Short mmCIF file of C-alpha atoms in Angstrom, two decimals:
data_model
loop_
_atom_site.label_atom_id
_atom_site.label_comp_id
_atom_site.label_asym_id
_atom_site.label_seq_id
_atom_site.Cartn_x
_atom_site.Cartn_y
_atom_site.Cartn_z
CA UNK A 385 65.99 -53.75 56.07
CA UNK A 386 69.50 -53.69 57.39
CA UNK A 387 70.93 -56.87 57.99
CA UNK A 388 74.64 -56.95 59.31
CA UNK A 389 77.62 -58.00 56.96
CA UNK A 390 77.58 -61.52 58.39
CA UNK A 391 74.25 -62.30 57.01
CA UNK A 392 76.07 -60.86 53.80
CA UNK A 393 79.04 -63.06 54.02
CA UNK A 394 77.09 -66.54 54.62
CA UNK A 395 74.30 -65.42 51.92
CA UNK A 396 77.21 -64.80 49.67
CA UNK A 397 79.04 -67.97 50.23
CA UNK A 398 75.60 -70.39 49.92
CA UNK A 399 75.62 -68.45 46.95
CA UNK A 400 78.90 -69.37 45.95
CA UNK A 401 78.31 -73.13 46.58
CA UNK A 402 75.07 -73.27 44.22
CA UNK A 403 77.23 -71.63 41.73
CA UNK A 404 79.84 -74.27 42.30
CA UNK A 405 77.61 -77.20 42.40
CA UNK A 406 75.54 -75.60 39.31
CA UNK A 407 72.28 -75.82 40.95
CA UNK A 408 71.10 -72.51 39.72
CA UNK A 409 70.55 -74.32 36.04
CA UNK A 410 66.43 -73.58 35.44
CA UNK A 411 65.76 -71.79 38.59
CA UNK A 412 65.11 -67.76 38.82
CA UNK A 413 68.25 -66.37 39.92
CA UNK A 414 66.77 -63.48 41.78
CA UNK A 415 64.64 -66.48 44.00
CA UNK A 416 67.86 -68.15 44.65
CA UNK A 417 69.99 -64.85 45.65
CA UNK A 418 66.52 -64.31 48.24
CA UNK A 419 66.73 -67.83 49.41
CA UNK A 420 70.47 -67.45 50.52
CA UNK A 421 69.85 -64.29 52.43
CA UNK A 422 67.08 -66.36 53.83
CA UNK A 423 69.15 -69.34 54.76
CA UNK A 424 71.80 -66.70 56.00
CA UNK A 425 69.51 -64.93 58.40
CA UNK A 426 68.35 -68.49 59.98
CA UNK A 427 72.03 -69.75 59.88
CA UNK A 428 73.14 -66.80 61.81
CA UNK A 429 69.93 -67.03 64.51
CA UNK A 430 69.11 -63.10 62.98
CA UNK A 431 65.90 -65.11 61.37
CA UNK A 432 63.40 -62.70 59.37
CA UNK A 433 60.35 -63.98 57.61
CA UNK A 434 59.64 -64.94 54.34
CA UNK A 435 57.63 -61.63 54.64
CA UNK A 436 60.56 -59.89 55.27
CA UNK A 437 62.92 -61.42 52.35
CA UNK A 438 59.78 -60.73 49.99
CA UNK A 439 59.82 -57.00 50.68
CA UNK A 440 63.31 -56.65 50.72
CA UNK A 441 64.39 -58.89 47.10
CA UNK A 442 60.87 -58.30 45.87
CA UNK A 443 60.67 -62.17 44.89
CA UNK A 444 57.15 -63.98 45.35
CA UNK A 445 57.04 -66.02 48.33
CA UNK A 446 55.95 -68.76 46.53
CA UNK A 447 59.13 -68.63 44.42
CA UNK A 448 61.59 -68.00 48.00
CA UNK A 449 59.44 -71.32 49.28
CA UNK A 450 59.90 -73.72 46.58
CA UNK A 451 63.94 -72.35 45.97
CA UNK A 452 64.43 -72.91 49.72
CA UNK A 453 62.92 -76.44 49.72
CA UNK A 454 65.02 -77.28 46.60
CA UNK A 455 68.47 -75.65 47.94
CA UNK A 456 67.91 -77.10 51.37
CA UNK A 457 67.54 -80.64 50.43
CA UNK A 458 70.65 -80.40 47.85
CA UNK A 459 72.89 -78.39 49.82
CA UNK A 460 72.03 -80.12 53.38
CA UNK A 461 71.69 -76.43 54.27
CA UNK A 462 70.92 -76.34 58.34
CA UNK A 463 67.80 -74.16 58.63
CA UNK A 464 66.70 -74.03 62.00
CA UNK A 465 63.24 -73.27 62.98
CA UNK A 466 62.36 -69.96 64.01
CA UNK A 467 60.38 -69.39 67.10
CA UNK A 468 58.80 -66.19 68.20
CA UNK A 469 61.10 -66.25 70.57
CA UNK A 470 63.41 -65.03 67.97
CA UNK A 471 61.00 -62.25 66.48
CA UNK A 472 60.48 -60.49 69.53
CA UNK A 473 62.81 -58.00 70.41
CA UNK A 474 62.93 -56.59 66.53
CA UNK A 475 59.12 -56.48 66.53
CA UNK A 476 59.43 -54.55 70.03
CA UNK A 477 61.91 -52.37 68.75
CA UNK A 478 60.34 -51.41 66.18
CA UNK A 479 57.39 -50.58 68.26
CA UNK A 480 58.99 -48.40 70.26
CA UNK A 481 58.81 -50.39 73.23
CA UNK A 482 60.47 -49.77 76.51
CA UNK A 483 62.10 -52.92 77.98
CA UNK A 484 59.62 -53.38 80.75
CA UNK A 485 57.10 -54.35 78.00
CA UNK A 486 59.41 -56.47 75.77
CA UNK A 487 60.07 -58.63 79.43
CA UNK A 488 56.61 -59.30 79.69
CA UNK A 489 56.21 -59.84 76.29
CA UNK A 490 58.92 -62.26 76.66
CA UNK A 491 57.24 -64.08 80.17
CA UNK A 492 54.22 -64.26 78.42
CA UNK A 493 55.48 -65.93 75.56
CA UNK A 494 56.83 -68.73 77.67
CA UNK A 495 54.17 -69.17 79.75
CA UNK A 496 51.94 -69.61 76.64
CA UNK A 497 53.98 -72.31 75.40
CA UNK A 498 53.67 -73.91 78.84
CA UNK A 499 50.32 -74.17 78.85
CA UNK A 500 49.96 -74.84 75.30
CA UNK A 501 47.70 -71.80 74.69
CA UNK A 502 48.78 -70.93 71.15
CA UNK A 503 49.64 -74.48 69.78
CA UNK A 504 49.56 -75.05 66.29
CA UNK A 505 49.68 -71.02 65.77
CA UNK A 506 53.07 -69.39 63.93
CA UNK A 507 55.76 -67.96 65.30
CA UNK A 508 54.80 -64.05 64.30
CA UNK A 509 51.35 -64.60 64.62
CA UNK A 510 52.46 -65.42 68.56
CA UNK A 511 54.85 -62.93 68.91
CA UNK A 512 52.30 -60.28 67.76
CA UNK A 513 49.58 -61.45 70.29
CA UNK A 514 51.99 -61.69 73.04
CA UNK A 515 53.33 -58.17 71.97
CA UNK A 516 49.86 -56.87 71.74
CA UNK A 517 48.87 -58.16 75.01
CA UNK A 518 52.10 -57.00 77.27
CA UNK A 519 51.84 -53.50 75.67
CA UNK A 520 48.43 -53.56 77.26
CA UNK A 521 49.51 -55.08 80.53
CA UNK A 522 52.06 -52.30 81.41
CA UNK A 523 50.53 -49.57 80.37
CA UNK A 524 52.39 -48.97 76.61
CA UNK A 525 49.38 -50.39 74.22
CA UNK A 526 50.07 -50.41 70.97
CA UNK A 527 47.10 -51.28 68.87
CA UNK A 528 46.94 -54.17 66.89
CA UNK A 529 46.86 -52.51 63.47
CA UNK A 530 50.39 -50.95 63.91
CA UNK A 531 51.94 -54.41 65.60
CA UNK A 532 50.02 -56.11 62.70
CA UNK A 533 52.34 -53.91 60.19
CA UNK A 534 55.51 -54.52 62.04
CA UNK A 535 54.95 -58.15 62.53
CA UNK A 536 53.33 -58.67 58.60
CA UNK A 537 50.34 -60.28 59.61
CA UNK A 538 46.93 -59.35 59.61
CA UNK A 539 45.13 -57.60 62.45
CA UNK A 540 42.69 -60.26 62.81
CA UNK A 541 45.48 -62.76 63.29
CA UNK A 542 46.28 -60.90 66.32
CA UNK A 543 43.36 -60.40 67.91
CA UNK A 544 42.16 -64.07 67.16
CA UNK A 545 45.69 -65.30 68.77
CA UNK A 546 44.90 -62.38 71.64
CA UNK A 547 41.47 -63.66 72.21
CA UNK A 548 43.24 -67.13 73.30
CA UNK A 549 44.92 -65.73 75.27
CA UNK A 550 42.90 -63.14 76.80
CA UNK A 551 40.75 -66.58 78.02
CA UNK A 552 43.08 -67.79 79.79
CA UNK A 553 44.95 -64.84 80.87
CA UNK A 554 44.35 -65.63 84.84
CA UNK A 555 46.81 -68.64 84.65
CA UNK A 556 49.44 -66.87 82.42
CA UNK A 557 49.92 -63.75 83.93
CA UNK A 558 52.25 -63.98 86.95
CA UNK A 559 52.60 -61.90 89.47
CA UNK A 560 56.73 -61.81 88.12
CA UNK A 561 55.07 -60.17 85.05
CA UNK A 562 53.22 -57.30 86.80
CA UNK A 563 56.46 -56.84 88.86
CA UNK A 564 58.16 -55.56 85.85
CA UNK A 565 56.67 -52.30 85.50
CA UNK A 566 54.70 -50.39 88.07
CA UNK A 567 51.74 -49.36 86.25
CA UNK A 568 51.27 -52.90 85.33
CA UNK A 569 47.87 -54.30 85.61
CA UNK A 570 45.69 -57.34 84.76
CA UNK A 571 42.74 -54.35 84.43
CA UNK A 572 44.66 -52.57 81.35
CA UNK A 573 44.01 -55.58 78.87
CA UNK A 574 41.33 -54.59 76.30
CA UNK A 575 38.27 -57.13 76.15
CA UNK A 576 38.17 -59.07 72.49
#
């Protein structure tokens, strides 16, 4: 994973004030090193998962979850909440996605949390169901095992989350959607 030298910076200075503050005394080192680069990446709006930080430090997640509880508290750390919002274009990208389907991805996404469709579902668990479903929509699909890989959730996560969707599908796509490709069409989404 490449993340830019500003996540590097601000993971290095968080790292600098647990050293200072000595709140590294009993804790694994190599979960508190992950924790900062978390911190960083959410500090920065670049957020990644814990996933993500997992596969790149090779710390539990358990470990990166109770570090990141303990560090936040003591160093009054601002973590903002990540939204899928935030995980879409990477997960996109690294799809191979042209633009037209990252928009709708994006639209759909939005009008999902409008109408509540996905509440009380995560952040990359919506992303990928959104991401699955646009694909579809204009014509790109990707199937749900490779988004499922990108995104680091399962493939029944998806299609669960897609199934919601897919139900009420005449209310949240718009005809501002369709408009942003022209083979876009309601017909191309795949029946759970």
């Amino acid at each position: 994973m490449d993340l830019p030298r500003i996540i590097d910076d601000t993971a290095r200075d968080l790292y600098k004030r647990v050293d200072a503050e000595n709140l590294h005394r009993g804790k694994n080192i190599d979960a508190i090193i992950a924790t900062c680069i978390f911190l960083a990446c959410r500090q920065k709006s670049l957020p990644r998962t814990f996933k993500e930080i997992c596969a790149l430090t090779k710390v539990p997640r358990k470990d990166i979850g109770r570090t990141f509880k303990f560090l936040k508290e003591k160093l009054g750390a601002e973590a903002g909440p990540m939204s899928s919002d935030d995980l879409m274009a990477r997960f996109c990208a690294n799809l191979s996605l042209l633009s037209s389907a990252q928009e709708c991805a994006v639209m759909l996404n939005q009008m999902a949390k409008q109408r509540d469709t996905l509440a009380g579902k995560s952040p990359v668990s919506i992303a990928g169901a959104c991401i699955y479903m646009a694909s579809h929509l204009v014509g790109q699909p990707r199937d749900a095992k490779v988004i499922s890989h990108v995104a680091g959730v399962s493939e029944v996560t998806i299609k669960n989350s897609y199934k919601l969707l897919f139900a009420d599908r005449h209310q949240l796509v718009s005809e501002e959607m369709l408009r942003v490709s022209p083979m876009a069409s309601i017909e191309f989404l795949p029946t759970p």
